[in-house]
mmCIF file of C-alpha atoms in Angstrom:
data_model
loop_
_atom_site.group_PDB
_atom_site.id
_atom_site.type_symbol
_atom_site.label_atom_id
_atom_site.label_comp_id
_atom_site.label_asym_id
_atom_site.label_seq_id
_atom_site.Cartn_x
_atom_site.Cartn_y
_atom_site.Cartn_z
ATOM 1 C CA UNK A 1 8.987 12.173 -8.878
ATOM 2 C CA UNK A 2 5.130 11.797 -8.316
ATOM 3 C CA UNK A 3 2.457 12.306 -10.805
ATOM 4 C CA UNK A 4 0.158 15.141 -9.505
ATOM 5 C CA UNK A 5 -3.274 14.928 -10.906
ATOM 6 C CA UNK A 6 -5.525 17.905 -9.559
ATOM 7 C CA UNK A 7 -8.791 18.348 -9.966
ATOM 8 C CA UNK A 8 -11.520 21.346 -10.044
ATOM 9 C CA UNK A 9 -11.653 23.409 -6.772
ATOM 10 C CA UNK A 10 -14.530 22.992 -4.463
ATOM 11 C CA UNK A 11 -16.115 24.662 -1.449
ATOM 12 C CA UNK A 12 -16.152 21.843 1.074
ATOM 13 C CA UNK A 13 -18.490 23.661 3.318
ATOM 14 C CA UNK A 14 -21.257 24.155 0.689
ATOM 15 C CA UNK A 15 -21.362 20.463 -0.306
ATOM 16 C CA UNK A 16 -24.467 18.616 0.427
ATOM 17 C CA UNK A 17 -24.132 14.644 0.619
ATOM 18 C CA UNK A 18 -27.281 13.383 1.965
ATOM 19 C CA UNK A 19 -26.699 9.749 1.228
ATOM 20 C CA UNK A 20 -24.054 9.962 4.213
ATOM 21 C CA UNK A 21 -22.945 12.979 6.875
ATOM 22 C CA UNK A 22 -20.578 13.279 9.190
ATOM 23 C CA UNK A 23 -23.269 12.526 11.744
ATOM 24 C CA UNK A 24 -23.199 8.717 10.390
ATOM 25 C CA UNK A 25 -19.506 8.572 10.737
ATOM 26 C CA UNK A 26 -19.913 10.084 14.545
ATOM 27 C CA UNK A 27 -22.279 7.257 15.055
ATOM 28 C CA UNK A 28 -19.966 4.506 13.512
ATOM 29 C CA UNK A 29 -17.407 5.791 15.905
ATOM 30 C CA UNK A 30 -19.511 5.095 18.786
ATOM 31 C CA UNK A 31 -20.285 1.691 17.714
ATOM 32 C CA UNK A 32 -16.814 0.612 17.104
ATOM 33 C CA UNK A 33 -15.583 2.173 20.439
ATOM 34 C CA UNK A 34 -15.318 -1.466 22.010
ATOM 35 C CA UNK A 35 -14.473 -3.259 18.693
ATOM 36 C CA UNK A 36 -11.595 -1.394 16.707
ATOM 37 C CA UNK A 37 -8.498 0.240 18.485
ATOM 38 C CA UNK A 38 -7.929 3.928 18.511
ATOM 39 C CA UNK A 39 -4.594 3.526 16.546
ATOM 40 C CA UNK A 40 -1.677 5.495 17.746
ATOM 41 C CA UNK A 41 -0.119 8.723 16.043
ATOM 42 C CA UNK A 42 3.378 8.555 15.634
ATOM 43 C CA UNK A 43 5.912 11.375 14.789
ATOM 44 C CA UNK A 44 8.611 10.776 12.202
ATOM 45 C CA UNK A 45 11.600 13.112 12.863
ATOM 46 C CA UNK A 46 13.041 11.875 9.181
ATOM 47 C CA UNK A 47 10.071 12.743 7.307
ATOM 48 C CA UNK A 48 9.575 15.827 8.970
ATOM 49 C CA UNK A 49 13.000 16.944 8.190
ATOM 50 C CA UNK A 50 11.947 16.344 4.564
ATOM 51 C CA UNK A 51 8.614 18.347 4.637
ATOM 52 C CA UNK A 52 9.943 21.126 6.854
ATOM 53 C CA UNK A 53 6.973 20.706 9.364
ATOM 54 C CA UNK A 54 5.866 17.493 11.564
ATOM 55 C CA UNK A 55 4.856 14.744 10.038
ATOM 56 C CA UNK A 56 2.751 12.294 11.914
ATOM 57 C CA UNK A 57 1.955 8.299 11.022
ATOM 58 C CA UNK A 58 -1.648 7.017 11.839
ATOM 59 C CA UNK A 59 -0.988 3.515 12.472
ATOM 60 C CA UNK A 60 -3.449 1.525 11.206
ATOM 61 C CA UNK A 61 -1.251 -1.160 10.298
ATOM 62 C CA UNK A 62 -1.680 -1.813 14.285
ATOM 63 C CA UNK A 63 -5.648 -2.132 13.875
ATOM 64 C CA UNK A 64 -7.117 -5.046 14.621
ATOM 65 C CA UNK A 65 -6.670 -7.868 11.665
ATOM 66 C CA UNK A 66 -3.812 -5.438 10.467
ATOM 67 C CA UNK A 67 -5.429 -2.798 8.473
ATOM 68 C CA UNK A 68 -8.559 -0.203 9.115
ATOM 69 C CA UNK A 69 -11.140 -2.543 7.151
ATOM 70 C CA UNK A 70 -12.342 -3.598 10.542
ATOM 71 C CA UNK A 71 -14.210 -0.506 11.024
ATOM 72 C CA UNK A 72 -16.260 -0.603 7.849
ATOM 73 C CA UNK A 73 -16.907 -3.956 7.838
ATOM 74 C CA UNK A 74 -18.179 -3.942 11.411
ATOM 75 C CA UNK A 75 -20.332 -0.924 10.854
ATOM 76 C CA UNK A 76 -21.767 -2.657 7.601
ATOM 77 C CA UNK A 77 -22.331 -5.910 9.113
ATOM 78 C CA UNK A 78 -24.099 -4.703 12.549
ATOM 79 C CA UNK A 79 -26.448 -2.767 10.526
ATOM 80 C CA UNK A 80 -28.155 -5.869 8.910
ATOM 81 C CA UNK A 81 -31.802 -7.113 9.857
ATOM 82 C CA UNK A 82 -32.087 -10.139 11.515
ATOM 83 C CA UNK A 83 -33.117 -11.928 8.250
ATOM 84 C CA UNK A 84 -30.161 -10.807 6.500
ATOM 85 C CA UNK A 85 -28.030 -11.948 9.445
ATOM 86 C CA UNK A 86 -29.335 -15.304 9.294
ATOM 87 C CA UNK A 87 -28.598 -15.466 5.593
ATOM 88 C CA UNK A 88 -24.999 -14.831 6.301
ATOM 89 C CA UNK A 89 -22.476 -12.310 4.432
ATOM 90 C CA UNK A 90 -20.093 -12.864 1.320
ATOM 91 C CA UNK A 91 -17.043 -10.770 0.389
ATOM 92 C CA UNK A 92 -14.508 -10.435 -1.959
ATOM 93 C CA UNK A 93 -10.953 -9.324 -1.199
ATOM 94 C CA UNK A 94 -7.026 -9.497 -1.942
ATOM 95 C CA UNK A 95 -6.979 -9.745 1.989
ATOM 96 C CA UNK A 96 -7.367 -6.794 4.411
ATOM 97 C CA UNK A 97 -11.312 -6.299 3.855
ATOM 98 C CA UNK A 98 -11.375 -10.141 3.701
ATOM 99 C CA UNK A 99 -9.996 -10.605 7.415
ATOM 100 C CA UNK A 100 -12.118 -7.422 8.414
ATOM 101 C CA UNK A 101 -15.612 -9.327 7.406
ATOM 102 C CA UNK A 102 -14.246 -12.261 8.887
ATOM 103 C CA UNK A 103 -13.665 -11.019 12.284
ATOM 104 C CA UNK A 104 -16.527 -8.724 11.977
ATOM 105 C CA UNK A 105 -19.071 -11.250 11.418
ATOM 106 C CA UNK A 106 -17.636 -13.844 14.211
ATOM 107 C CA UNK A 107 -18.012 -10.686 16.445
ATOM 108 C CA UNK A 108 -21.639 -10.414 15.462
ATOM 109 C CA UNK A 109 -22.637 -14.389 15.200
ATOM 110 C CA UNK A 110 -22.940 -14.282 11.359
ATOM 111 C CA UNK A 111 -21.561 -16.778 9.165
ATOM 112 C CA UNK A 112 -19.365 -15.420 6.680
ATOM 113 C CA UNK A 113 -18.090 -16.699 3.059
ATOM 114 C CA UNK A 114 -14.630 -15.044 1.455
ATOM 115 C CA UNK A 115 -14.009 -15.079 -2.067
ATOM 116 C CA UNK A 116 -10.086 -14.103 -2.704
ATOM 117 C CA UNK A 117 -7.689 -14.166 -5.730
ATOM 118 C CA UNK A 118 -6.031 -17.346 -6.429
ATOM 119 C CA UNK A 119 -2.785 -15.468 -5.956
ATOM 120 C CA UNK A 120 -3.619 -13.676 -2.525
ATOM 121 C CA UNK A 121 -0.717 -13.764 -0.230
ATOM 122 C CA UNK A 122 -0.916 -17.180 1.911
ATOM 123 C CA UNK A 123 -0.683 -15.291 5.390
ATOM 124 C CA UNK A 124 -4.006 -13.407 4.221
ATOM 125 C CA UNK A 125 -5.640 -16.279 3.488
ATOM 126 C CA UNK A 126 -4.673 -18.303 6.705
ATOM 127 C CA UNK A 127 -5.559 -15.317 9.028
ATOM 128 C CA UNK A 128 -9.060 -15.056 7.079
ATOM 129 C CA UNK A 129 -9.740 -18.493 7.821
ATOM 130 C CA UNK A 130 -8.620 -18.283 11.507
ATOM 131 C CA UNK A 131 -11.141 -15.395 11.948
ATOM 132 C CA UNK A 132 -13.827 -17.434 11.178
ATOM 133 C CA UNK A 133 -14.554 -17.389 7.368
ATOM 134 C CA UNK A 134 -14.865 -19.799 4.793
ATOM 135 C CA UNK A 135 -12.165 -18.930 2.176
ATOM 136 C CA UNK A 136 -13.032 -19.970 -1.644
ATOM 137 C CA UNK A 137 -9.978 -18.975 -4.233
ATOM 138 C CA UNK A 138 -11.442 -17.386 -7.594
ATOM 139 C CA UNK A 139 -9.810 -14.987 -10.334
ATOM 140 C CA UNK A 140 -6.578 -13.301 -10.703
ATOM 141 C CA UNK A 141 -7.538 -9.883 -9.772
ATOM 142 C CA UNK A 142 -10.139 -8.566 -7.443
ATOM 143 C CA UNK A 143 -12.346 -7.511 -9.981
ATOM 144 C CA UNK A 144 -12.631 -11.132 -11.075
ATOM 145 C CA UNK A 145 -12.927 -12.014 -7.286
ATOM 146 C CA UNK A 146 -15.826 -9.507 -6.840
ATOM 147 C CA UNK A 147 -17.821 -10.944 -9.649
ATOM 148 C CA UNK A 148 -17.790 -14.299 -8.304
ATOM 149 C CA UNK A 149 -18.851 -13.004 -4.777
ATOM 150 C CA UNK A 150 -21.780 -11.153 -6.290
ATOM 151 C CA UNK A 151 -22.827 -14.184 -8.225
ATOM 152 C CA UNK A 152 -22.403 -16.355 -5.107
ATOM 153 C CA UNK A 153 -24.745 -13.840 -3.268
ATOM 154 C CA UNK A 154 -27.440 -14.217 -6.011
ATOM 155 C CA UNK A 155 -27.582 -17.559 -5.602
ATOM 156 C CA UNK A 156 -27.407 -18.340 -2.091
ATOM 157 C CA UNK A 157 -28.963 -15.145 -0.606
ATOM 158 C CA UNK A 158 -26.044 -14.075 1.440
ATOM 159 C CA UNK A 159 -25.592 -10.220 1.611
ATOM 160 C CA UNK A 160 -22.779 -9.060 -0.107
ATOM 161 C CA UNK A 161 -20.255 -7.011 1.641
ATOM 162 C CA UNK A 162 -18.609 -4.521 -0.931
ATOM 163 C CA UNK A 163 -15.176 -3.613 -0.026
ATOM 164 C CA UNK A 164 -15.684 0.081 -0.305
ATOM 165 C CA UNK A 165 -18.937 0.960 -2.486
ATOM 166 C CA UNK A 166 -21.385 1.476 0.462
ATOM 167 C CA UNK A 167 -22.132 4.045 2.748
ATOM 168 C CA UNK A 168 -21.896 2.062 5.658
ATOM 169 C CA UNK A 169 -18.269 1.044 4.857
ATOM 170 C CA UNK A 170 -17.510 4.522 3.768
ATOM 171 C CA UNK A 171 -19.003 5.680 7.263
ATOM 172 C CA UNK A 172 -16.916 3.071 9.379
ATOM 173 C CA UNK A 173 -13.621 3.804 7.581
ATOM 174 C CA UNK A 174 -14.331 7.702 8.002
ATOM 175 C CA UNK A 175 -13.623 7.338 12.021
ATOM 176 C CA UNK A 176 -9.875 7.435 10.898
ATOM 177 C CA UNK A 177 -10.557 10.874 10.080
ATOM 178 C CA UNK A 178 -12.404 11.706 13.273
ATOM 179 C CA UNK A 179 -9.338 10.155 15.331
ATOM 180 C CA UNK A 180 -6.845 11.995 13.430
ATOM 181 C CA UNK A 181 -8.691 15.327 14.233
ATOM 182 C CA UNK A 182 -8.739 14.606 17.778
ATOM 183 C CA UNK A 183 -5.132 13.285 18.087
ATOM 184 C CA UNK A 184 -3.814 16.076 15.674
ATOM 185 C CA UNK A 185 -5.958 19.170 16.015
ATOM 186 C CA UNK A 186 -3.394 21.422 14.298
ATOM 187 C CA UNK A 187 -3.066 19.207 11.043
ATOM 188 C CA UNK A 188 -3.146 20.973 7.728
ATOM 189 C CA UNK A 189 -2.833 18.064 5.610
ATOM 190 C CA UNK A 190 -3.933 14.607 5.420
ATOM 191 C CA UNK A 191 -2.471 12.047 2.845
ATOM 192 C CA UNK A 192 -4.178 8.392 2.439
ATOM 193 C CA UNK A 193 -4.012 5.855 -0.033
ATOM 194 C CA UNK A 194 -6.713 4.949 -2.678
ATOM 195 C CA UNK A 195 -7.843 2.042 -4.195
ATOM 196 C CA UNK A 196 -11.739 1.722 -4.581
ATOM 197 C CA UNK A 197 -11.975 4.810 -2.377
ATOM 198 C CA UNK A 198 -13.825 3.811 0.822
ATOM 199 C CA UNK A 199 -11.190 5.033 3.172
ATOM 200 C CA UNK A 200 -10.081 8.287 1.391
ATOM 201 C CA UNK A 201 -13.985 9.188 0.872
ATOM 202 C CA UNK A 202 -14.383 8.406 4.508
ATOM 203 C CA UNK A 203 -11.687 10.138 5.853
ATOM 204 C CA UNK A 204 -12.360 13.335 3.469
ATOM 205 C CA UNK A 205 -16.331 13.325 4.482
ATOM 206 C CA UNK A 206 -15.509 13.430 8.239
ATOM 207 C CA UNK A 207 -12.266 15.643 7.916
ATOM 208 C CA UNK A 208 -13.973 18.345 5.696
ATOM 209 C CA UNK A 209 -17.173 18.620 7.783
ATOM 210 C CA UNK A 210 -15.268 19.720 10.630
ATOM 211 C CA UNK A 211 -12.287 21.348 9.362
ATOM 212 C CA UNK A 212 -12.979 22.318 5.608
ATOM 213 C CA UNK A 213 -9.244 24.015 5.421
ATOM 214 C CA UNK A 214 -7.608 20.699 5.783
ATOM 215 C CA UNK A 215 -6.141 19.212 2.647
ATOM 216 C CA UNK A 216 -6.776 15.683 1.546
ATOM 217 C CA UNK A 217 -4.528 14.439 -0.679
ATOM 218 C CA UNK A 218 -5.450 10.663 -2.279
ATOM 219 C CA UNK A 219 -2.428 8.588 -3.202
ATOM 220 C CA UNK A 220 -2.508 5.698 -5.964
ATOM 221 C CA UNK A 221 0.159 3.329 -7.271
ATOM 222 C CA UNK A 222 0.662 4.334 -10.863
ATOM 223 C CA UNK A 223 0.140 0.740 -12.178
ATOM 224 C CA UNK A 224 -3.416 0.754 -10.714
ATOM 225 C CA UNK A 225 -4.454 4.297 -11.105
ATOM 226 C CA UNK A 226 -8.392 4.467 -11.895
ATOM 227 C CA UNK A 227 -8.891 7.820 -10.114
ATOM 228 C CA UNK A 228 -6.978 9.986 -12.496
ATOM 229 C CA UNK A 229 -8.825 9.434 -15.494
ATOM 230 C CA UNK A 230 -11.890 8.859 -13.899
ATOM 231 C CA UNK A 231 -11.631 12.771 -12.030
ATOM 232 C CA UNK A 232 -10.845 13.621 -15.630
ATOM 233 C CA UNK A 233 -13.969 12.228 -17.233
ATOM 234 C CA UNK A 234 -16.384 13.249 -14.437
ATOM 235 C CA UNK A 235 -17.367 9.537 -13.785
ATOM 236 C CA UNK A 236 -15.744 6.036 -12.724
ATOM 237 C CA UNK A 237 -13.788 4.670 -15.608
ATOM 238 C CA UNK A 238 -12.223 1.407 -15.490
ATOM 239 C CA UNK A 239 -8.911 0.749 -16.413
ATOM 240 C CA UNK A 240 -7.118 -2.426 -17.607
ATOM 241 C CA UNK A 241 -3.616 -4.072 -17.291
ATOM 242 C CA UNK A 242 -3.356 -3.199 -13.351
ATOM 243 C CA UNK A 243 0.374 -3.990 -12.239
ATOM 244 C CA UNK A 244 1.729 -3.066 -9.046
ATOM 245 C CA UNK A 245 2.817 -4.918 -5.860
ATOM 246 C CA UNK A 246 0.481 -2.805 -3.746
ATOM 247 C CA UNK A 247 -2.506 -5.323 -3.745
ATOM 248 C CA UNK A 248 -4.438 -3.204 -0.996
ATOM 249 C CA UNK A 249 -5.036 -0.620 -3.814
ATOM 250 C CA UNK A 250 -5.044 -2.664 -6.880
ATOM 251 C CA UNK A 251 -8.487 -1.577 -8.077
ATOM 252 C CA UNK A 252 -9.418 -1.127 -11.709
ATOM 253 C CA UNK A 253 -12.708 0.929 -10.974
ATOM 254 C CA UNK A 254 -13.578 3.477 -8.406
ATOM 255 C CA UNK A 255 -16.751 2.691 -6.478
ATOM 256 C CA UNK A 256 -19.750 4.999 -7.301
ATOM 257 C CA UNK A 257 -20.239 6.251 -4.032
ATOM 258 C CA UNK A 258 -16.919 6.657 -2.674
ATOM 259 C CA UNK A 259 -16.099 8.656 -6.230
ATOM 260 C CA UNK A 260 -18.957 11.372 -5.749
ATOM 261 C CA UNK A 261 -17.499 11.982 -2.468
ATOM 262 C CA UNK A 262 -13.837 11.980 -3.511
ATOM 263 C CA UNK A 263 -14.398 13.976 -6.648
ATOM 264 C CA UNK A 264 -15.829 17.006 -4.722
ATOM 265 C CA UNK A 265 -13.663 16.843 -1.266
ATOM 266 C CA UNK A 266 -10.462 15.286 -1.872
ATOM 267 C CA UNK A 267 -7.961 18.524 -3.241
ATOM 268 C CA UNK A 268 -5.627 16.178 -5.094
ATOM 269 C CA UNK A 269 -4.946 12.521 -6.052
ATOM 270 C CA UNK A 270 -1.230 11.858 -6.680
ATOM 271 C CA UNK A 271 0.325 8.911 -8.203
ATOM 272 C CA UNK A 272 3.680 6.775 -6.782
ATOM 273 C CA UNK A 273 6.013 4.483 -8.628
ATOM 274 C CA UNK A 274 7.007 0.761 -7.561
ATOM 275 C CA UNK A 275 10.393 2.403 -6.724
ATOM 276 C CA UNK A 276 8.888 4.748 -4.573
ATOM 277 C CA UNK A 277 6.699 2.210 -2.969
ATOM 278 C CA UNK A 278 9.326 -0.028 -2.088
ATOM 279 C CA UNK A 279 11.381 2.983 -0.472
ATOM 280 C CA UNK A 280 8.509 4.143 1.748
ATOM 281 C CA UNK A 281 7.946 0.536 2.660
ATOM 282 C CA UNK A 282 11.813 0.230 3.820
ATOM 283 C CA UNK A 283 11.817 3.534 5.604
ATOM 284 C CA UNK A 284 8.782 2.543 7.482
ATOM 285 C CA UNK A 285 10.620 -0.489 8.690
ATOM 286 C CA UNK A 286 14.088 1.133 9.391
ATOM 287 C CA UNK A 287 13.101 4.573 10.307
ATOM 288 C CA UNK A 288 9.590 4.111 12.102
ATOM 289 C CA UNK A 289 10.340 0.485 13.196
ATOM 290 C CA UNK A 290 6.948 -0.305 11.329
ATOM 291 C CA UNK A 291 5.888 -2.854 9.330
ATOM 292 C CA UNK A 292 3.626 -1.787 6.318
ATOM 293 C CA UNK A 293 2.154 -3.222 3.593
ATOM 294 C CA UNK A 294 3.048 -1.726 0.040
ATOM 295 C CA UNK A 295 -0.606 0.040 -0.223
ATOM 296 C CA UNK A 296 -0.275 1.281 3.503
ATOM 297 C CA UNK A 297 2.932 2.821 2.846
ATOM 298 C CA UNK A 298 1.991 4.891 -0.460
ATOM 299 C CA UNK A 299 1.220 8.251 1.325
ATOM 300 C CA UNK A 300 4.870 7.975 2.654
ATOM 301 C CA UNK A 301 6.130 7.317 -0.846
ATOM 302 C CA UNK A 302 4.215 10.375 -1.989
ATOM 303 C CA UNK A 303 5.815 12.100 0.730
ATOM 304 C CA UNK A 304 9.173 11.286 -0.101
ATOM 305 C CA UNK A 305 8.659 11.859 -3.817
ATOM 306 C CA UNK A 306 7.610 15.306 -3.403
ATOM 307 C CA UNK A 307 8.088 16.507 0.050
ATOM 308 C CA UNK A 308 8.056 20.284 -0.131
ATOM 309 C CA UNK A 309 4.385 20.261 -1.942
ATOM 310 C CA UNK A 310 2.828 19.024 1.407
ATOM 311 C CA UNK A 311 1.871 22.227 3.849
ATOM 312 C CA UNK A 312 2.267 20.615 7.380
ATOM 313 C CA UNK A 313 1.353 19.307 10.028
ATOM 314 C CA UNK A 314 0.565 16.258 7.836
ATOM 315 C CA UNK A 315 -0.465 13.128 8.889
ATOM 316 C CA UNK A 316 -0.103 9.941 6.567
ATOM 317 C CA UNK A 317 -2.245 7.079 7.176
ATOM 318 C CA UNK A 318 -0.559 3.780 7.055
ATOM 319 C CA UNK A 319 -3.542 1.761 6.039
ATOM 320 C CA UNK A 320 -2.340 -1.787 6.678
ATOM 321 C CA UNK A 321 0.373 -3.968 7.726
ATOM 322 C CA UNK A 322 -0.523 -7.314 6.274
ATOM 323 C CA UNK A 323 2.694 -8.222 4.122
ATOM 324 C CA UNK A 324 3.721 -11.897 3.044
ATOM 325 C CA UNK A 325 7.013 -12.454 4.407
ATOM 326 C CA UNK A 326 8.467 -13.465 1.018
ATOM 327 C CA UNK A 327 7.197 -10.353 -0.830
ATOM 328 C CA UNK A 328 8.533 -8.246 1.985
ATOM 329 C CA UNK A 329 11.821 -9.765 1.224
ATOM 330 C CA UNK A 330 11.690 -8.965 -2.370
ATOM 331 C CA UNK A 331 10.341 -5.405 -1.716
ATOM 332 C CA UNK A 332 13.189 -5.093 0.549
ATOM 333 C CA UNK A 333 15.669 -5.989 -1.782
ATOM 334 C CA UNK A 334 14.047 -3.491 -4.334
ATOM 335 C CA UNK A 335 13.864 -0.985 -1.872
ATOM 336 C CA UNK A 336 17.644 -1.048 -1.165
ATOM 337 C CA UNK A 337 18.227 -1.155 -4.878
ATOM 338 C CA UNK A 338 16.046 2.103 -5.390
ATOM 339 C CA UNK A 339 18.129 3.776 -2.816
ATOM 340 C CA UNK A 340 21.227 2.909 -4.100
ATOM 341 C CA UNK A 341 21.910 0.465 -1.474
ATOM 342 C CA UNK A 342 22.251 -2.650 -3.130
ATOM 343 C CA UNK A 343 24.081 -3.398 -6.519
ATOM 344 C CA UNK A 344 24.003 -6.200 -9.117
ATOM 345 C CA UNK A 345 26.878 -6.440 -11.572
ATOM 346 C CA UNK A 346 28.258 -9.039 -13.900
ATOM 347 C CA UNK A 347 31.725 -9.153 -14.838
ATOM 348 C CA UNK A 348 33.674 -11.248 -17.372
ATOM 349 C CA UNK A 349 36.814 -12.631 -16.019
ATOM 350 C CA UNK A 350 39.767 -14.946 -17.108
ATOM 351 C CA UNK A 351 38.693 -18.388 -15.777
ATOM 352 C CA UNK A 352 42.207 -19.062 -13.875
ATOM 353 C CA UNK A 353 43.022 -19.837 -10.241
ATOM 354 C CA UNK A 354 42.996 -16.643 -8.307
ATOM 355 C CA UNK A 355 40.783 -14.374 -10.645
ATOM 356 C CA UNK A 356 37.707 -14.485 -8.296
ATOM 357 C CA UNK A 357 40.078 -13.598 -5.270
ATOM 358 C CA UNK A 358 41.650 -10.737 -7.032
ATOM 359 C CA UNK A 359 38.150 -9.390 -7.958
ATOM 360 C CA UNK A 360 36.990 -9.695 -4.515
ATOM 361 C CA UNK A 361 40.037 -7.808 -3.140
ATOM 362 C CA UNK A 362 39.153 -4.632 -5.218
ATOM 363 C CA UNK A 363 35.613 -4.978 -3.645
ATOM 364 C CA UNK A 364 37.174 -5.166 -0.078
ATOM 365 C CA UNK A 365 39.218 -1.862 -0.910
ATOM 366 C CA UNK A 366 36.105 0.145 -1.395
ATOM 367 C CA UNK A 367 34.088 -1.803 1.032
ATOM 368 C CA UNK A 368 31.354 -3.124 -0.659
ATOM 369 C CA UNK A 369 29.857 -6.027 1.072
ATOM 370 C CA UNK A 370 29.392 -9.113 -1.358
ATOM 371 C CA UNK A 371 26.111 -10.735 -0.472
ATOM 372 C CA UNK A 372 26.278 -13.643 -3.011
ATOM 373 C CA UNK A 373 28.212 -14.724 -6.055
ATOM 374 C CA UNK A 374 27.299 -16.470 -9.160
ATOM 375 C CA UNK A 375 29.256 -18.082 -12.008
ATOM 376 C CA UNK A 376 28.302 -19.070 -15.535
ATOM 377 C CA UNK A 377 30.831 -21.143 -17.935
ATOM 378 C CA UNK A 378 28.518 -22.409 -20.436
ATOM 379 C CA UNK A 379 27.003 -19.417 -22.262
ATOM 380 C CA UNK A 380 27.866 -19.598 -25.961
ATOM 381 C CA UNK A 381 28.622 -15.805 -25.946
ATOM 382 C CA UNK A 382 31.778 -16.412 -23.375
ATOM 383 C CA UNK A 383 35.027 -17.309 -24.735
ATOM 384 C CA UNK A 384 36.791 -20.624 -24.360
ATOM 385 C CA UNK A 385 38.764 -19.245 -21.145
ATOM 386 C CA UNK A 386 35.993 -16.417 -20.036
ATOM 387 C CA UNK A 387 33.914 -17.196 -17.021
ATOM 388 C CA UNK A 388 31.146 -14.623 -16.251
ATOM 389 C CA UNK A 389 30.459 -13.599 -12.422
ATOM 390 C CA UNK A 390 27.134 -12.026 -11.379
ATOM 391 C CA UNK A 391 27.884 -9.983 -8.328
ATOM 392 C CA UNK A 392 25.176 -9.025 -5.693
ATOM 393 C CA UNK A 393 26.588 -6.309 -3.060
ATOM 394 C CA UNK A 394 25.381 -4.329 -0.323
ATOM 395 C CA UNK A 395 26.358 -0.605 -0.441
ATOM 396 C CA UNK A 396 25.872 2.620 1.208
ATOM 397 C CA UNK A 397 24.099 4.777 -1.033
ATOM 398 C CA UNK A 398 24.236 5.887 -4.884
ATOM 399 C CA UNK A 399 27.684 7.767 -4.395
ATOM 400 C CA UNK A 400 29.506 4.404 -2.906
ATOM 401 C CA UNK A 401 27.828 2.452 -6.093
ATOM 402 C CA UNK A 402 29.396 5.145 -8.170
ATOM 403 C CA UNK A 403 32.816 4.460 -6.350
ATOM 404 C CA UNK A 404 32.380 0.815 -6.506
ATOM 405 C CA UNK A 405 31.580 0.678 -10.321
ATOM 406 C CA UNK A 406 34.350 2.963 -10.778
ATOM 407 C CA UNK A 407 37.054 1.204 -9.126
ATOM 408 C CA UNK A 408 36.128 -1.979 -10.762
ATOM 409 C CA UNK A 409 36.532 -0.154 -14.472
ATOM 410 C CA UNK A 410 39.893 1.237 -13.214
ATOM 411 C CA UNK A 411 41.115 -2.082 -12.389
ATOM 412 C CA UNK A 412 40.508 -3.522 -15.632
ATOM 413 C CA UNK A 413 37.037 -5.298 -15.202
ATOM 414 C CA UNK A 414 34.002 -4.901 -18.160
ATOM 415 C CA UNK A 415 30.859 -5.001 -17.298
ATOM 416 C CA UNK A 416 28.254 -7.267 -19.551
ATOM 417 C CA UNK A 417 24.424 -6.896 -19.761
#
């Protein structure tokens, strides 16, 4: 179940945000007309059934560079003076902002240097280079990489392009909100993932200015949820020990600019677990035929965790689709396990001919598909005539998992830790 962290109610129509307005978002939309795609809004019958109202998916995973980041990056770099462009730009990112900056800079004829964490997915590193950036690997998390990029900017004079903490970035990301209102005028709730807050702030600013009745729900990974404590404190608060597969929203401190907007305009911030993220990613792939990265699947995870709490029609923003195939493989297996469709067991057998065949016969009767079998014979915990067998099974859901386990116990098999 998701953790709901509401904060003080507000009156969107009365909020004054002089630093950035919906007119800035409109200007950004015009600027991006020949650069960013107006991404599709796809209906989801499965999610609609859960929510009890229409649910649509805003497919920013199909945007240029595979995420919404090209929007803010292009607006930011296009706004530089000729002198600033000549000095080049520098950015830091786990991948999506990196690719957005690299492409935007290339389109505008500006040299870009991008710092990425040492553990950044290889496809994102390769894509960033292919879009024209000079890539430097530094740090283990985005915050460390940000510090290195800022130091580089001070030393070289390159303009630092922050991934979320700048008004032009927020204006560019806010164009997603304008498109949603155009594509789904009847929308009542928009769910959007939050890392540093640039996308959620931009969407909320654009949507609340034009439709203050629309709810904007932010979603964070529980292992990297800096907004709930920050909203409680009334100021950006840094958190430590970030741990989530959703690297796109793995940020330890809200941005000052987006925080001010989110605090006033976002109606609720919720958190989702790793199991919920992996289940959401699996659902997007199987039901919607969309490849989505964990951060991009976070709004869907929130819908899955508490569907009846969303007023429809709902639009869930799939913010990105850049996922390492190896990570995808692990996540899908994790998602299948969370959905009760993958079962791992360890059993002890008497080490004699036919013992494994008898075990597999029991599994055949209950229609469990064996994916992998492993044997351990040298563990000191085993008896002289024992062997431990590790099984990985494909199952049909939680009820089938229980049926498989019951059948094995009835046949006299005992599970080991």
